[in-house]
Backbone as CSV, one residue per row, in Angstrom:
resi,resn,N_x,N_y,N_z,CA_x,CA_y,CA_z,C_x,C_y,C_z
1,MET,101.615,134.880,96.727,102.928,134.422,97.300,104.017,134.967,96.541
2,ASP,105.067,135.376,97.326,106.311,135.820,96.738,106.898,134.786,95.785
3,PRO,107.168,135.199,94.517,107.709,134.231,93.444,109.032,133.662,93.953
4,GLU,109.850,134.474,94.583,111.177,133.966,95.155,111.001,132.893,96.132
5,HIS,109.883,133.074,97.002,109.590,132.077,98.077,109.173,130.721,97.404
6,VAL,108.296,130.919,96.329,107.935,129.662,95.585,109.146,129.012,95.041
7,LEU,109.924,129.712,94.398,111.160,129.072,93.776,111.996,128.457,94.812
8,ALA,112.193,129.130,95.982,112.988,128.529,97.049,112.313,127.283,97.567
9,SER,111.014,127.358,97.711,110.277,126.115,98.165,110.516,125.005,97.203
10,GLY,110.428,125.326,95.794,110.693,124.287,94.847,112.073,123.643,94.893
11,ARG,113.067,124.605,95.200,114.433,124.048,95.353,114.544,123.132,96.489
12,THR,113.813,123.538,97.684,113.873,122.752,98.820,113.349,121.300,98.593
13,ARG,112.101,121.353,97.931,111.583,120.086,97.640,112.383,119.263,96.738
14,SER,113.042,119.853,95.712,113.790,119.216,94.819,115.098,118.425,95.585
15,ARG,115.696,119.298,96.450,116.796,118.750,97.253,116.358,117.611,98.098
16,ARG,115.128,117.678,98.732,114.540,116.716,99.596,114.393,115.445,98.801
17,SER,113.757,115.564,97.604,113.520,114.387,96.845,114.745,113.661,96.504
18,ARG,115.850,114.472,96.097,117.039,113.768,95.684,117.734,113.053,96.921
19,SER,117.615,113.681,98.017,118.341,113.077,99.264,117.421,111.970,99.877
20,SER,116.193,111.940,99.551,115.291,111.022,100.279,114.998,109.700,99.551
21,HIS,115.338,109.594,98.243,114.989,108.370,97.498,115.768,107.207,98.086
22,CYS,116.920,107.450,98.485,117.694,106.310,99.123,117.221,105.869,100.450
23,GLU,116.715,106.829,101.164,116.037,106.404,102.434,114.667,105.673,102.303
24,ILE,113.961,106.109,101.280,112.753,105.343,100.922,113.086,104.000,100.502
25,ALA,114.125,103.813,99.702,114.601,102.385,99.184,114.969,101.683,100.423
26,ASP,115.622,102.295,101.362,116.153,101.505,102.576,114.970,101.023,103.381
27,GLU,113.893,101.907,103.571,112.834,101.512,104.378,111.953,100.391,103.629
28,LEU,111.722,100.514,102.405,110.978,99.499,101.631,111.777,98.227,101.510
29,ARG,113.074,98.335,101.433,113.888,97.133,101.439,113.875,96.388,102.791
30,SER,113.803,97.205,103.803,113.706,96.555,105.171,112.327,95.864,105.340
31,ARG,111.354,96.372,104.828,109.903,95.772,104.868,109.986,94.543,104.118
32,ILE,110.619,94.495,102.984,110.768,93.260,102.164,111.452,92.232,102.853
33,ARG,112.634,92.561,103.423,113.531,91.595,104.103,112.957,91.036,105.416
34,SER,112.146,91.961,106.134,111.415,91.484,107.279,110.227,90.684,107.133
35,GLY,109.690,90.662,105.883,108.424,89.910,105.615,107.263,90.737,105.703
36,GLU,107.369,92.034,106.068,106.159,92.910,106.152,105.580,93.079,104.647
37,LEU,106.424,93.066,103.731,106.072,92.979,102.273,106.478,91.755,101.760
38,ARG,105.531,90.920,101.375,105.774,89.436,101.089,105.924,89.163,99.627
39,PRO,106.709,88.133,99.210,106.887,87.824,97.838,105.526,87.584,97.150
40,GLY,105.268,88.172,96.008,103.988,88.142,95.334,103.029,89.306,95.746
41,GLN,103.288,90.015,96.805,102.455,91.028,97.225,102.629,92.270,96.341
42,ARG,101.498,92.913,95.911,101.552,94.102,95.112,101.974,95.227,96.006
43,MET,102.852,96.114,95.521,103.377,97.298,96.271,102.253,98.300,96.283
44,PRO,102.245,99.270,97.279,101.382,100.290,97.264,101.695,101.271,96.060
45,THR,100.713,101.915,95.663,100.863,102.934,94.490,101.919,103.962,94.755
46,GLN,102.448,104.560,93.665,103.411,105.610,93.842,102.772,106.785,94.620
47,ALA,101.475,107.033,94.411,100.788,108.128,94.996,100.772,107.940,96.540
48,LYS,100.409,106.614,96.960,100.319,106.394,98.397,101.737,106.446,99.011
49,LEU,102.702,105.884,98.351,104.143,105.994,98.866,104.566,107.504,99.024
50,ALA,104.223,108.219,98.020,104.730,109.679,98.102,104.005,110.382,99.159
51,ASP,102.709,110.097,99.499,101.954,110.641,100.544,102.578,110.195,101.940
52,GLU,102.942,108.863,101.992,103.467,108.327,103.261,104.661,108.951,103.660
53,PHE,105.627,109.049,102.601,106.960,109.594,102.939,107.094,111.117,102.775
54,GLY,106.012,111.737,102.298,106.094,113.233,102.182,107.009,113.756,101.115
55,VAL,107.042,113.020,99.946,107.914,113.420,98.904,107.073,113.410,97.661
56,ASP,107.764,113.838,96.473,107.027,113.784,95.308,107.252,112.409,94.588
57,ARG,106.500,112.206,93.581,106.523,110.819,92.906,107.927,110.444,92.371
58,GLY,108.646,111.581,91.873,109.880,111.304,91.306,110.866,110.610,92.266
59,ALA,110.886,110.966,93.542,111.671,110.314,94.600,111.199,108.806,94.745
60,VAL,109.934,108.623,94.675,109.395,107.302,94.936,109.852,106.441,93.684
61,ARG,109.689,106.963,92.471,110.129,106.275,91.296,111.666,105.938,91.327
62,GLN,112.439,106.810,91.806,113.932,106.469,91.974,114.095,105.418,93.010
63,ALA,113.411,105.463,94.077,113.563,104.354,95.071,113.120,103.008,94.502
64,LEU,111.996,103.036,93.848,111.603,101.642,93.251,112.463,101.198,92.170
65,ARG,113.128,102.071,91.442,114.070,101.561,90.475,115.285,101.015,91.183
66,ILE,115.690,101.532,92.276,116.744,100.938,93.099,116.447,99.524,93.425
67,LEU,115.195,99.212,93.925,114.731,98.008,94.301,114.576,96.904,93.169
68,ARG,114.200,97.571,92.055,114.131,96.706,90.833,115.513,96.245,90.372
69,SER,116.454,97.184,90.554,117.870,96.810,90.188,118.421,95.762,90.991
70,GLU,117.899,95.661,92.323,118.421,94.610,93.198,117.489,93.391,93.092
71,HIS,116.608,93.317,92.174,115.801,92.140,91.880,114.704,91.914,93.146
72,LEU,114.465,92.995,93.903,113.497,92.792,94.987,112.114,93.100,94.463
73,LEU,111.971,93.720,93.363,110.604,94.034,92.772,110.525,93.393,91.390
74,THR,109.410,93.111,90.931,109.280,92.605,89.568,107.773,92.858,89.100
75,GLY,107.634,92.779,87.780,106.316,92.799,87.142,105.740,94.245,87.081
76,ALA,106.596,95.267,87.095,106.041,96.625,87.031,105.547,96.911,85.592
77,SER,104.472,97.497,85.398,103.912,97.990,84.066,103.270,99.293,84.331
78,LYS,103.089,99.994,83.228,102.477,101.359,83.237,101.148,101.364,83.881
79,GLY,100.990,102.080,84.939,99.670,102.155,85.658,99.436,101.012,86.638
80,SER,100.479,100.079,86.773,100.262,98.953,87.651,101.476,98.873,88.516
81,PRO,101.255,98.843,89.851,102.482,98.755,90.831,103.180,97.455,90.615
82,ALA,104.482,97.531,90.967,105.297,96.269,90.911,104.866,95.419,92.072
83,THR,105.349,94.142,92.009,105.122,93.205,93.075,106.421,92.769,93.691
84,VAL,106.426,92.359,94.848,107.623,91.831,95.557,108.034,90.549,94.985
85,ALA,109.368,90.455,94.596,109.901,89.229,93.901,110.059,88.190,94.904
86,ALA,110.062,86.977,94.375,110.272,85.789,95.117,111.672,85.822,95.680
87,GLN,111.893,85.378,96.875,113.172,85.362,97.566,113.954,84.232,96.891
88,PRO,115.244,84.391,96.570,116.121,83.344,96.018,116.126,82.180,96.993
89,GLY,115.854,80.867,96.347,115.893,79.723,97.151,114.697,79.473,97.927
90,CYS,113.589,80.315,97.728,112.371,80.092,98.508,111.211,80.237,97.607
91,THR,110.473,79.142,97.513,109.397,79.109,96.543,108.071,79.811,97.219
92,SER,108.150,79.815,98.472,106.978,80.455,99.191,107.394,80.863,100.555
93,SER,107.151,82.027,101.062,107.434,82.489,102.391,106.178,82.638,103.145
94,ALA,105.142,82.232,102.709,103.904,82.378,103.486,103.933,81.615,104.699
95,ALA,103.275,82.019,105.805,103.018,81.344,107.035,101.529,81.003,107.186
96,GLY,101.271,80.225,108.252,99.869,80.044,108.472,99.448,78.705,107.934
97,PRO,98.144,78.345,108.136,97.700,76.991,107.774,97.929,76.546,106.357
98,ALA,97.968,77.523,105.408,98.030,77.277,103.967,99.540,77.111,103.544
99,ALA,100.548,77.449,104.384,101.862,77.527,103.975,102.452,76.152,103.745
100,SER,103.231,75.974,102.735,103.844,74.753,102.349,105.152,74.529,103.079
101,PRO,105.391,73.364,103.814,106.705,73.153,104.399,107.828,73.030,103.485
102,GLN,109.024,73.371,103.848,110.128,73.197,102.967,111.252,72.592,103.743
103,PRO,112.297,72.043,102.923,113.421,71.476,103.649,114.112,72.572,104.448
104,THR,114.753,72.242,105.547,115.129,73.166,106.555,116.032,74.370,106.074
105,VAL,117.154,73.986,105.206,117.997,75.003,104.837,117.285,75.827,103.769
106,VAL,116.447,75.315,102.955,115.695,76.089,101.927,114.823,77.073,102.561
107,GLY,114.034,76.551,103.578,113.087,77.516,104.238,113.705,78.486,105.269
108,LEU,114.789,77.997,105.786,115.413,78.838,106.966,116.233,80.014,106.422
109,THR,117.007,79.768,105.408,117.908,80.742,104.981,117.219,82.155,104.624
110,PRO,116.128,82.202,103.774,115.594,83.417,103.486,114.960,84.135,104.656
111,ARG,114.441,83.316,105.626,113.806,83.958,106.880,114.894,84.395,107.901
112,VAL,116.001,83.752,107.942,117.003,84.309,108.731,117.525,85.645,108.165
113,ALA,117.711,85.700,106.787,118.155,86.882,106.145,117.245,87.996,106.411
114,ALA,115.911,87.764,106.369,114.841,88.803,106.625,114.946,89.168,108.088
115,ALA,115.236,88.267,109.026,115.304,88.641,110.430,116.440,89.534,110.728
116,PHE,117.466,89.528,109.843,118.601,90.493,110.102,118.253,91.924,109.541
117,ALA,117.127,92.166,109.112,116.853,93.510,108.482,116.427,94.448,109.536
118,VAL,116.196,93.948,110.798,115.809,94.822,111.933,117.004,95.307,112.727
119,PRO,116.893,96.465,113.489,118.027,96.856,114.257,118.565,95.929,115.258
120,HIS,117.667,95.253,116.035,118.008,94.273,117.071,117.599,92.837,116.564
121,VAL,118.527,92.033,116.198,118.309,90.667,115.744,118.448,89.804,116.949
122,ALA,117.313,88.948,117.049,117.210,87.971,118.178,116.818,86.596,117.585
123,ILE,117.710,85.660,117.682,117.508,84.347,117.150,117.802,83.328,118.235
124,ASP,116.761,82.365,118.565,117.001,81.260,119.403,116.773,80.022,118.662
125,ALA,117.609,79.008,118.968,117.526,77.708,118.317,117.656,76.531,119.221
126,LEU,116.858,75.451,119.009,117.062,74.232,119.754,117.289,73.235,118.602
127,CYS,118.445,72.432,118.690,118.699,71.490,117.521,119.776,70.427,118.032
128,LEU,119.942,69.535,117.137,120.916,68.499,117.491,122.290,68.944,117.311
129,THR,122.566,69.655,116.208,123.784,70.421,115.940,123.295,71.794,115.380
130,SER,124.215,72.626,115.099,123.857,73.969,114.594,124.195,74.026,113.044
131,VAL,124.259,72.910,112.391,124.674,72.959,110.938,123.728,73.848,110.079
132,SER,122.403,73.561,110.262,121.436,74.354,109.508,121.473,75.779,109.792
133,LEU,121.561,76.268,111.037,121.571,77.555,111.397,122.967,78.256,110.832
134,THR,124.012,77.575,110.954,125.253,78.043,110.441,125.263,78.292,109.040
135,LEU,124.595,77.374,108.190,124.483,77.545,106.728,123.525,78.772,106.495
136,ALA,122.410,78.853,107.321,121.415,79.898,107.014,122.080,81.310,107.350
137,VAL,122.871,81.429,108.323,123.459,82.780,108.788,124.439,83.266,107.632
138,GLY,124.856,82.310,106.828,125.822,82.858,105.711,125.258,83.866,104.789
139,GLU,123.974,83.798,104.422,123.487,84.778,103.604,123.358,86.160,104.279
140,PRO,122.782,86.332,105.499,122.870,87.657,106.021,124.212,88.197,106.245
141,LEU,125.145,87.389,106.550,126.495,87.852,106.750,127.060,88.440,105.430
142,ARG,126.735,87.776,104.319,127.051,88.295,103.059,126.470,89.591,102.745
143,LEU,125.224,89.816,103.066,124.471,90.990,102.902,125.051,92.139,103.700
144,ILE,125.473,91.787,104.997,125.998,92.843,105.875,127.321,93.224,105.347
145,HIS,128.182,92.345,104.845,129.481,92.807,104.357,129.316,93.520,102.970
146,ALA,128.228,93.319,102.284,127.939,94.013,101.088,127.295,95.347,101.363
147,GLY,126.977,95.637,102.673,126.383,96.933,102.987,124.896,96.976,102.748
148,ARG,124.252,95.851,102.622,122.760,95.817,102.311,121.922,95.632,103.583
149,LEU,122.622,95.170,104.587,121.881,94.983,105.988,122.805,95.654,106.897
150,LYS,122.196,96.333,107.977,122.927,97.060,108.935,122.346,96.944,110.306
151,PRO,122.240,95.744,110.853,121.708,95.625,112.187,122.722,96.236,113.219
152,ALA,122.202,96.753,114.401,123.026,97.378,115.387,123.367,96.307,116.504
153,LYS,122.560,95.338,116.592,122.794,94.404,117.673,122.268,92.988,117.348
154,ILE,122.988,91.998,117.588,122.643,90.598,117.284,122.761,89.711,118.561
155,ASP,121.721,89.068,118.982,121.718,88.159,120.027,121.274,86.822,119.603
156,VAL,122.154,85.783,119.792,121.862,84.438,119.317,122.055,83.457,120.517
157,ARG,120.991,82.690,120.808,121.059,81.610,121.899,120.842,80.259,121.214
158,VAL,121.546,79.319,121.542,121.487,77.941,120.981,121.494,76.868,122.083
159,LEU,120.436,76.101,122.042,120.399,74.933,122.897,120.708,73.674,122.148
160,LEU,121.726,72.926,122.712,122.210,71.669,122.045,122.269,70.552,123.147
161,PRO,122.264,69.280,122.658,122.346,68.228,123.601,123.638,68.271,124.346
162,SER,123.527,67.855,125.638,124.695,67.797,126.487,125.652,66.661,126.069
163,ASP,126.819,66.710,126.229,127.808,65.623,126.011,127.749,64.652,127.125
164,ASP,127.040,64.869,128.156,127.039,63.926,129.442,125.865,62.963,129.197
165,ILE,125.091,62.968,128.216,123.944,62.113,128.041,124.247,61.020,127.013
166,GLU,123.491,59.973,127.035,123.520,58.962,125.903,122.480,59.439,124.858
167,LEU,122.867,59.682,123.655,122.011,60.181,122.607,120.890,59.127,122.270
168,ALA,119.738,59.508,121.950,118.776,58.637,121.371,119.089,58.388,119.966
169,PHE,119.711,59.345,119.271,120.093,59.288,117.914,121.137,60.341,117.616
170,PRO,122.052,60.223,116.639,122.279,58.927,115.947,122.720,57.784,116.852
171,THR,122.270,56.601,116.431,122.568,55.430,117.235,122.779,54.147,116.402
172,PRO,123.641,53.257,116.612,123.937,52.180,115.807,122.692,51.142,115.841
173,VAL,122.456,50.396,114.743,121.397,49.462,114.677,121.799,48.365,115.670
174,ALA,123.109,47.824,115.628,123.576,46.924,116.657,124.168,47.782,117.752
175,THR,124.073,47.223,118.900,124.520,48.004,120.135,125.964,47.650,120.500
176,ASP,126.757,47.168,119.545,128.106,46.797,119.908,129.018,48.018,120.057
177,ASP,128.734,49.034,119.345,129.750,50.174,119.337,128.988,51.503,118.872
178,GLY,128.605,52.270,119.918,128.080,53.501,119.582,129.249,54.660,119.778
179,GLY,130.385,54.261,120.143,131.399,55.264,120.482,131.765,56.039,119.198
180,LEU,131.886,55.484,118.093,132.139,56.090,116.829,131.217,57.232,116.559
181,LEU,129.920,56.895,116.638,128.889,57.803,116.325,128.860,58.939,117.372
182,ARG,129.152,58.738,118.553,129.128,59.720,119.517,130.346,60.707,119.278
183,ARG,131.409,60.253,118.982,132.626,61.060,118.718,132.352,61.887,117.462
184,ARG,131.784,61.343,116.518,131.457,61.976,115.163,130.431,63.126,115.460
185,TRP,129.305,62.877,116.261,128.295,63.850,116.480,128.905,64.971,117.354
186,LEU,129.801,64.682,118.363,130.327,65.642,119.314,131.282,66.538,118.451
187,ALA,132.067,66.000,117.585,132.874,66.802,116.853,132.181,67.780,115.864
188,GLN,131.125,67.222,115.301,130.142,68.060,114.456,129.605,69.155,115.225
189,ARG,128.958,68.794,116.402,128.360,69.786,117.358,129.273,70.885,117.581
190,ASN,130.431,70.628,118.094,131.441,71.646,118.533,131.937,72.480,117.379
191,ALA,132.274,71.795,116.250,132.852,72.540,115.157,131.841,73.535,114.523
192,GLN,130.657,73.065,114.404,129.683,73.981,113.684,129.289,75.117,114.713
193,GLY,129.217,74.813,115.953,128.935,75.880,116.895,130.110,76.910,116.936
194,MET,131.289,76.492,116.954,132.418,77.416,116.957,132.370,78.272,115.632
195,VAL,132.091,77.718,114.550,132.065,78.357,113.231,130.998,79.425,113.270
196,LEU,129.765,79.070,113.807,128.648,80.075,113.949,129.066,81.198,114.848
197,ARG,129.650,80.930,116.011,130.059,81.928,116.995,131.132,82.926,116.316
198,GLN,132.144,82.231,115.765,133.214,83.079,115.239,132.803,83.933,114.143
199,ASN,132.012,83.425,113.226,131.474,84.375,112.019,130.700,85.475,112.570
200,LEU,129.889,85.261,113.640,129.085,86.312,114.044,129.899,87.352,114.917
201,LEU,130.716,86.847,115.787,131.547,87.716,116.647,132.490,88.599,115.831
202,ALA,132.821,88.058,114.683,133.837,88.913,113.760,133.165,90.216,113.371
203,LEU,131.714,90.281,113.436,131.104,91.631,113.065,131.357,92.693,114.014
204,ARG,131.689,92.271,115.274,132.109,93.349,116.124,133.320,94.158,115.563
205,THR,134.282,93.558,115.135,135.462,94.162,114.667,135.272,94.900,113.224
206,THR,134.654,94.164,112.312,134.449,94.575,110.945,133.417,95.641,110.849
207,HIS,132.296,95.490,111.673,131.267,96.534,111.413,130.680,97.259,112.712
208,GLY,131.447,96.973,113.846,131.043,97.683,115.039,129.605,97.203,115.512
209,ILE,129.170,96.018,115.180,127.848,95.539,115.642,128.064,94.829,117.062
210,GLY,127.137,95.175,117.924,127.084,94.383,119.233,126.568,92.973,118.980
211,VAL,127.384,92.064,119.340,127.085,90.580,119.057,127.173,89.843,120.348
212,GLN,126.176,88.931,120.639,126.235,88.042,121.809,125.820,86.740,121.333
213,VAL,126.682,85.658,121.377,126.314,84.332,121.056,126.506,83.407,122.223
214,SER,125.425,82.730,122.534,125.486,81.885,123.767,125.007,80.417,123.533
215,PHE,125.704,79.512,124.148,125.281,78.123,123.910,124.974,77.485,125.347
216,ARG,123.980,76.728,125.444,123.684,75.997,126.639,123.307,74.521,126.230
217,ALA,123.492,73.572,127.168,123.222,72.184,126.963,121.978,71.726,127.680
218,VAL,121.207,70.947,126.914,119.936,70.281,127.478,120.192,68.801,127.705
219,PRO,119.581,68.234,128.726,119.936,66.864,129.113,118.972,65.842,128.386
220,PHE,118.765,66.074,126.967,117.950,65.189,126.299,118.262,65.343,124.855
221,THR,117.956,64.403,123.929,118.116,64.381,122.496,116.821,65.176,121.939
222,PRO,116.914,66.224,121.319,115.680,66.970,120.861,115.023,66.151,119.719
223,PRO,113.835,65.781,119.733,113.124,65.065,118.696,112.696,66.048,117.575
224,VAL,112.703,67.302,117.809,112.455,68.337,116.806,113.526,69.476,116.759
225,LYS,113.604,70.248,115.853,114.442,71.455,115.877,113.420,72.636,115.781
226,LEU,113.792,73.718,116.498,113.029,74.901,116.658,113.826,76.135,116.530
227,TYR,113.414,77.027,115.677,114.065,78.372,115.506,113.052,79.458,115.819
228,LEU,113.412,80.414,116.548,112.557,81.623,116.896,113.311,82.863,116.476
229,LEU,112.614,83.584,115.661,113.159,84.720,114.930,112.597,86.009,115.376
230,ASN,113.366,86.815,116.070,112.891,88.193,116.521,111.578,88.127,117.270
231,GLY,111.183,87.016,117.890,109.939,86.922,118.707,108.728,87.002,117.808
232,THR,108.855,86.908,116.512,107.634,87.038,115.558,107.473,85.806,114.845
233,GLU,108.497,84.895,114.630,108.282,83.703,113.886,108.780,82.425,114.785
234,ALA,108.133,81.302,114.431,108.652,80.025,115.078,108.711,79.037,113.853
235,LEU,109.823,78.483,113.659,110.010,77.439,112.540,110.312,76.117,113.325
236,LEU,109.552,75.153,112.900,109.682,73.821,113.459,109.877,72.726,112.527
237,ALA,110.772,71.811,112.767,110.966,70.573,111.936,111.150,69.397,112.780
238,TYR,110.665,68.360,112.250,110.805,66.907,113.060,112.048,66.222,112.460
239,TYR,112.825,65.637,113.500,113.956,64.879,113.134,113.317,63.413,112.853
240,THR,113.203,63.058,111.576,112.680,61.893,111.231,113.702,60.794,110.859
241,LEU,113.778,59.777,111.722,114.794,58.729,111.717,114.613,57.794,110.611
242,ALA,115.703,57.401,110.071,115.733,56.355,109.028,116.982,55.502,109.269
243,ARG,116.924,54.227,108.697,118.200,53.330,108.770,118.995,53.688,107.661
244,GLN,120.273,53.876,107.980,121.325,54.368,107.101,122.610,53.505,107.227
245,GLU,123.393,53.521,106.122,124.700,52.876,106.178,125.727,53.955,105.876
246,ARG,126.796,53.967,106.781,127.850,54.929,106.602,129.205,54.348,107.020
247,GLU,130.293,54.891,106.429,131.568,54.566,106.801,132.172,55.648,107.639
248,ILE,132.407,55.358,108.937,132.955,56.298,109.888,134.261,55.791,110.451
249,GLU,135.341,56.623,110.347,136.618,56.172,110.778,137.056,54.880,110.250
250,HIS,136.836,54.623,108.982,137.230,53.401,108.206,136.384,52.210,108.679
251,GLU,135.216,52.366,109.400,134.448,51.262,109.753,133.106,51.448,109.162
252,HIS,132.425,50.469,108.636,131.220,50.407,108.101,130.078,50.132,109.203
253,LEU,129.185,51.157,109.283,128.115,51.095,110.328,126.816,51.151,109.801
254,GLU,125.806,50.469,110.365,124.403,50.653,110.180,123.869,51.378,111.251
255,LEU,123.133,52.428,111.061,122.679,53.269,112.087,121.348,53.903,111.895
256,TYR,120.706,54.380,112.868,119.468,55.211,112.851,119.853,56.702,113.076
257,ASP,119.447,57.461,112.049,119.889,58.906,112.164,118.821,59.745,111.357
258,ALA,118.858,61.008,111.468,118.006,61.927,110.673,118.794,62.792,109.929
259,ASP,118.349,63.204,108.720,119.065,64.203,107.911,118.461,65.632,108.099
260,GLY,119.003,66.198,109.125,118.490,67.521,109.677,118.291,68.578,108.623
261,VAL,119.241,68.792,107.666,119.213,69.855,106.819,118.061,69.679,105.776
262,ARG,117.528,68.508,105.725,116.378,68.219,104.727,115.054,68.045,105.529
263,SER,115.114,67.983,106.855,113.818,67.911,107.613,112.946,69.014,107.186
264,MET,111.608,68.732,106.958,110.670,69.578,106.475,110.391,70.702,107.623
265,LEU,110.578,71.902,107.180,110.374,73.087,108.192,109.003,73.672,108.086
266,PHE,108.170,73.815,109.145,106.927,74.354,109.168,107.032,75.719,109.826
267,ALA,106.348,76.785,109.152,106.540,78.150,109.552,105.256,78.671,110.285
268,PHE,105.521,79.378,111.315,104.351,79.935,112.061,104.699,81.431,112.314
269,GLU,103.857,82.357,112.144,104.124,83.796,112.332,102.951,84.442,113.080
270,ARG,103.378,85.341,113.974,102.379,86.111,114.778,101.205,86.653,113.986
271,ARG,101.586,87.259,112.873,100.628,87.977,112.057,99.686,87.144,111.242
272,ALA,99.960,85.832,111.250,99.094,84.878,110.371,97.850,84.440,110.989
273,GLY,97.452,84.961,112.201,96.215,84.612,112.797,96.512,84.137,114.139
274,ARG,95.371,83.831,114.823,95.527,83.522,116.389,96.271,82.122,116.474
275,ARG,95.991,81.197,115.588,96.736,79.866,115.716,98.199,80.008,115.645
276,ASP,98.672,80.711,114.735,100.059,80.972,114.694,100.675,81.841,115.764
277,SER,99.897,82.859,116.140,100.316,83.811,117.206,100.516,83.019,118.536
278,VAL,99.628,82.095,118.884,99.728,81.371,120.136,100.773,80.329,119.967
279,PHE,101.008,79.775,118.817,102.197,78.863,118.630,103.563,79.589,118.894
280,VAL,103.695,80.744,118.303,104.942,81.429,118.478,105.137,81.827,119.931
281,GLU,104.170,82.291,120.618,104.257,82.684,122.009,104.543,81.446,122.910
282,GLN,103.905,80.363,122.674,104.113,79.287,123.528,105.539,78.660,123.289
283,SER,105.979,78.813,121.981,107.369,78.235,121.622,108.419,79.047,122.310
284,ARG,108.161,80.379,122.359,109.094,81.196,123.006,109.141,80.993,124.585
285,LEU,107.984,80.753,125.134,107.888,80.390,126.558,108.602,79.103,126.877
286,TRP,108.411,78.194,125.966,108.977,76.856,126.244,110.621,76.924,126.131
287,PHE,110.992,77.651,125.124,112.439,77.903,124.944,113.034,78.556,126.194
288,ASP,112.419,79.710,126.553,112.888,80.411,127.767,113.013,79.536,128.929
289,ALA,111.907,78.674,129.121,111.819,77.831,130.288,113.053,76.864,130.294
290,LEU,113.334,76.087,129.136,114.464,75.279,128.988,115.809,75.975,129.335
291,TRP,115.903,77.200,128.738,117.108,78.035,128.866,117.422,78.367,130.413
292,GLU,116.347,78.596,131.116,116.486,79.163,132.430,116.468,78.071,133.551
293,THR,116.118,76.890,133.221,115.921,75.897,134.159,116.859,74.652,133.980
294,ILE,116.526,73.735,133.153,117.345,72.501,133.141,118.555,72.485,132.302
295,SER,118.710,73.565,131.565,120.074,73.628,130.714,121.155,74.014,131.545
296,SER,122.323,73.744,130.982,123.567,73.993,131.809,124.639,74.667,130.816
297,ASP,125.636,75.125,131.393,126.670,75.823,130.580,127.244,74.892,129.689
298,LEU,127.549,75.306,128.375,128.101,74.458,127.423,129.402,75.044,126.857
299,VAL,130.503,74.331,126.908,131.772,74.685,126.402,132.072,73.964,125.219
300,LEU,132.196,74.660,124.038,132.567,74.025,122.862,134.022,73.896,122.604
301,ALA,134.497,72.638,122.533,135.997,72.362,122.514,136.282,71.724,121.190
302,SER,137.307,72.074,120.642,137.777,71.490,119.381,138.344,70.058,119.572
């Protein structure tokens, strides 16, 4: 072979390696954020990654260094691949029968952040208010503004109780005055919904992302909260009622209510086996049926 051709080929490979290590890091980062590579999972060897991406090992090593600097990888040693680091605020992201439930905000936040790693983000939620979802969306918004997440489209649908019904909870222990509780719940429902919508719609202007946020009302008080992420995960938590004492509008009330942000969240994922796959699919069908049948237009007013 012509030595000049060999030298030229070497320069081409060198340029390719230098230009591709960031692309490799982006792809591996996306796999980590989406859950394809899970916390505690050992990474493929450098040889396998080099073969997959068609580059030399130098480009792979550079990409892995980037991910280690972002604290996405840990435990690397000579001759041993690194492992995916635990997600901040999440002790376990496993799904399936062996997965441990977590308080809603603790379990929901890293999963919502991972859901934003795909080009088309689709999130559906059924809840009493959108407090937990609004809190969870804060992390991917931060990552988008930092340039670490780049979705092209975001669709969010939220089902909330109608203001035309009598809520099952929160409700006063004594039936003399539920008006205070209703006004407080309605103000919270509307305020949190508007914050969620405004924060997401702002991405249209700041990042050119296509965003659609829709709210509809259901004619019942949800006994559970449900989150569906990109059609691949279903997260379920029960609203567990307890007797509480609160001061509302300078009045002391005893009431029955649930602490939604601390409700234990159970995770189901399509890839975790047939049990989870069926649950995710049936949850999606149930949500779509509510959205398309008995729900009604919801206007959030301040």
